[in-house]
Amino acid sequence: MTGAQDMTQERPHVIRHARGKRPEFYDTPGLDQAMAMIMTLANELSVLRDRLDSAERVAKASGLDLAAGIETLELDQAALEEREARRQDFLRRLFYLQLKDADEAAQAHTAEGFNQTIADIALQD
Amino acid sequence: MLNTFQQADHPILPKATADEAARQEFAKSFKGFIQSTLLPGLTPVYQTRVAKKFERTHGRPPADRRDIRSGMVEDIYFQHYAAANRIAQELLWESVNGSIDRQLPDLIAKARELSAAAKAQLVIPEGFTPPRYVTALDIHCMPGGYCSEVCQDDVSVGALYDRGVYLYAMGYTGPNNDDMGRSVVNYLKRHMPEFKPRRILDMGCTVGHSTLPYKELFPEAEVWGIDVGGPCVRYAHARAAGMGLEVNYAQMNAEETSFPDGHFDLVVSHILLHETSGKAMPKIFAEAHRVLAPGGLMIHADLPPFDLMDPFTQFILDNETWYNNEPFWGAMRDMDQFALAEKAGFDRADVRFDTAPMAVMEFAAAAEGYSQEASEAVAEREFTAGEFAPGGGWEVLIARKPMDRKMAA
């Protein structure tokens, strides 16, 4: 048995959803959910930044001025390349759907063609 | 002004890890950002886009908050504002709920231990049924509402409320989350220094946060906090014990309590009325009148009636009705509270509205996180819709029960 299942069986848990139909604010389907996800990500980004700030402060209290070190750090060529690669990789993931759109265009994939393929496979092939 | 207010710790307050605390702080900051930075944009959006469009469509300007709402809900700026508000609310509860879930068994055990050691009473009757107006929807979108219990002796929604409401109010409830009670207590101290109630009742006390300042000011008094939420009064009892105050708590409906006639000298409530219903509110006034001794005071601290503000401000405030599971929020502000008090038995001449300045000022420089500058800024600001306590004060409805009982004919 997994730990999570054990926990569910052995101890009480709080209620996670408020009773009451959630209103929709936007006309565009899915945008309400997308906005909530964006803000949850922003929340975690803020948590991470706070944690780094805490790390700097703890280090400083122990005699290591991380914050000052970060500000005066000079990156060598290897570090510059590592960072640039990480940023490009992040941007590729961030723009995943736009790149997929371009890929579909390059391969001349269309929604009509996609539906036709499903129909063909389901009914004929 | 940056709001960096922090809640004071007490033995039963859920503890947060560094990440949980950061998550909660973000939710509080996000709420503050919406109110200080997004909300002001609604006025020009309304004036330059929405009102004009409404007039073109209807051939007349918007007349009331309903007209304004019908136009605003179609505007993308309002949609972002309202969606952000709702999401902030959801992030807020979830950030606290996750923290409570992690430590729930310990919180329940700690509450049991604190309550067992307390001399004050905790009354939770068998088979109590909470009224529909608190169970049909989870008010404030707080998961579980006031009454849900996930196990025996559960206090989870009480803990959720204590921490969550502090964040919801962005710290304006003071380090002990008791600003409303403390504000009314300060009001009594300044305006009625001779008033020495022997018995005090706090109706709809939730986790008893507002109840405690009354015990501090009147240490000899018998103080009761009642609420329909079992987990809330259970948490309240442990909380008061943990803070070293002897206050009795009971699961009881303010519409119909089990106290004898004329038992109390002071009956108070804090943001209770707008969470009841059109049928319950008159009964609560009548019950307050019944349990008050002749010459006793009834004080309800809530927010101003709609007729005291312009339609656009009414519209902003009324968003709580639609987006924060508060069905009675708007309707309550349309009610004639003078007439209700009179019907309950008070003389109209003995009923009045007043403002009790926020006690958060009292904490200036006294507690960490409460700077003089921050508290002055709270006290001196103008009424702004959407704030937790608009205009730096709480609207209080005060009624004194006549000294001479009117005998029924």
PDB file of C-alpha atoms in Angstrom, chain A residues 2 17 25 27 30-31 37 41 45-46 48 52 55 61 63 65 68 76 82 95 99 107 111 113-114 118 120-121 125:
ATOM      1  CA  THR A   2       1.187   3.494  -0.727  1.00  0.00           C
ATOM      2  CA  HIS A  17     -13.997  22.224  -2.228  1.00  0.00           C
ATOM      3  CA  PHE A  25     -16.229  35.261 -15.536  1.00  0.00           C
ATOM      4  CA  ASP A  27     -16.943  34.166 -22.373  1.00  0.00           C
ATOM      5  CA  GLY A  30     -11.497  27.304 -20.432  1.00  0.00           C
ATOM      6  CA  LEU A  31     -10.167  30.785 -19.711  1.00  0.00           C
ATOM      7  CA  MET A  37      -3.699  27.903 -13.184  1.00  0.00           C
ATOM      8  CA  LEU A  41       1.943  29.179 -10.910  1.00  0.00           C
ATOM      9  CA  LEU A  45       6.991  31.338  -8.190  1.00  0.00           C
ATOM     10  CA  SER A  46       6.514  33.746  -5.297  1.00  0.00           C
ATOM     11  CA  LEU A  48      10.252  29.930  -4.561  1.00  0.00           C
ATOM     12  CA  LEU A  52      15.690  31.823  -2.073  1.00  0.00           C
ATOM     13  CA  ALA A  55      18.379  30.879   1.901  1.00  0.00           C
ATOM     14  CA  ALA A  61      23.422  34.803   9.437  1.00  0.00           C
ATOM     15  CA  GLY A  63      28.612  34.364   7.818  1.00  0.00           C
ATOM     16  CA  ASP A  65      26.837  36.732   2.178  1.00  0.00           C
ATOM     17  CA  ALA A  68      26.251  40.028  -2.251  1.00  0.00           C
ATOM     18  CA  ASP A  76      32.526  32.132 -17.087  1.00  0.00           C
ATOM     19  CA  GLU A  82      24.606  26.479 -19.472  1.00  0.00           C
ATOM     20  CA  PHE A  95       5.753  28.139 -26.213  1.00  0.00           C
ATOM     21  CA  LEU A  99       5.546  25.485 -31.832  1.00  0.00           C
ATOM     22  CA  GLN A 107       3.173  19.073 -42.103  1.00  0.00           C
ATOM     23  CA  ALA A 111      -8.534  19.725 -38.052  1.00  0.00           C
ATOM     24  CA  GLY A 113      -7.748  15.975 -41.889  1.00  0.00           C
ATOM     25  CA  PHE A 114      -7.483  14.877 -38.260  1.00  0.00           C
ATOM     26  CA  ILE A 118     -10.283   9.224 -36.919  1.00  0.00           C
ATOM     27  CA  ASP A 120     -11.279   6.365 -41.402  1.00  0.00           C
ATOM     28  CA  ILE A 121      -9.614   4.335 -38.685  1.00  0.00           C
ATOM     29  CA  ASP A 125      -9.095   0.795 -41.893  1.00  0.00           C
TER      30      ASP A 125
END
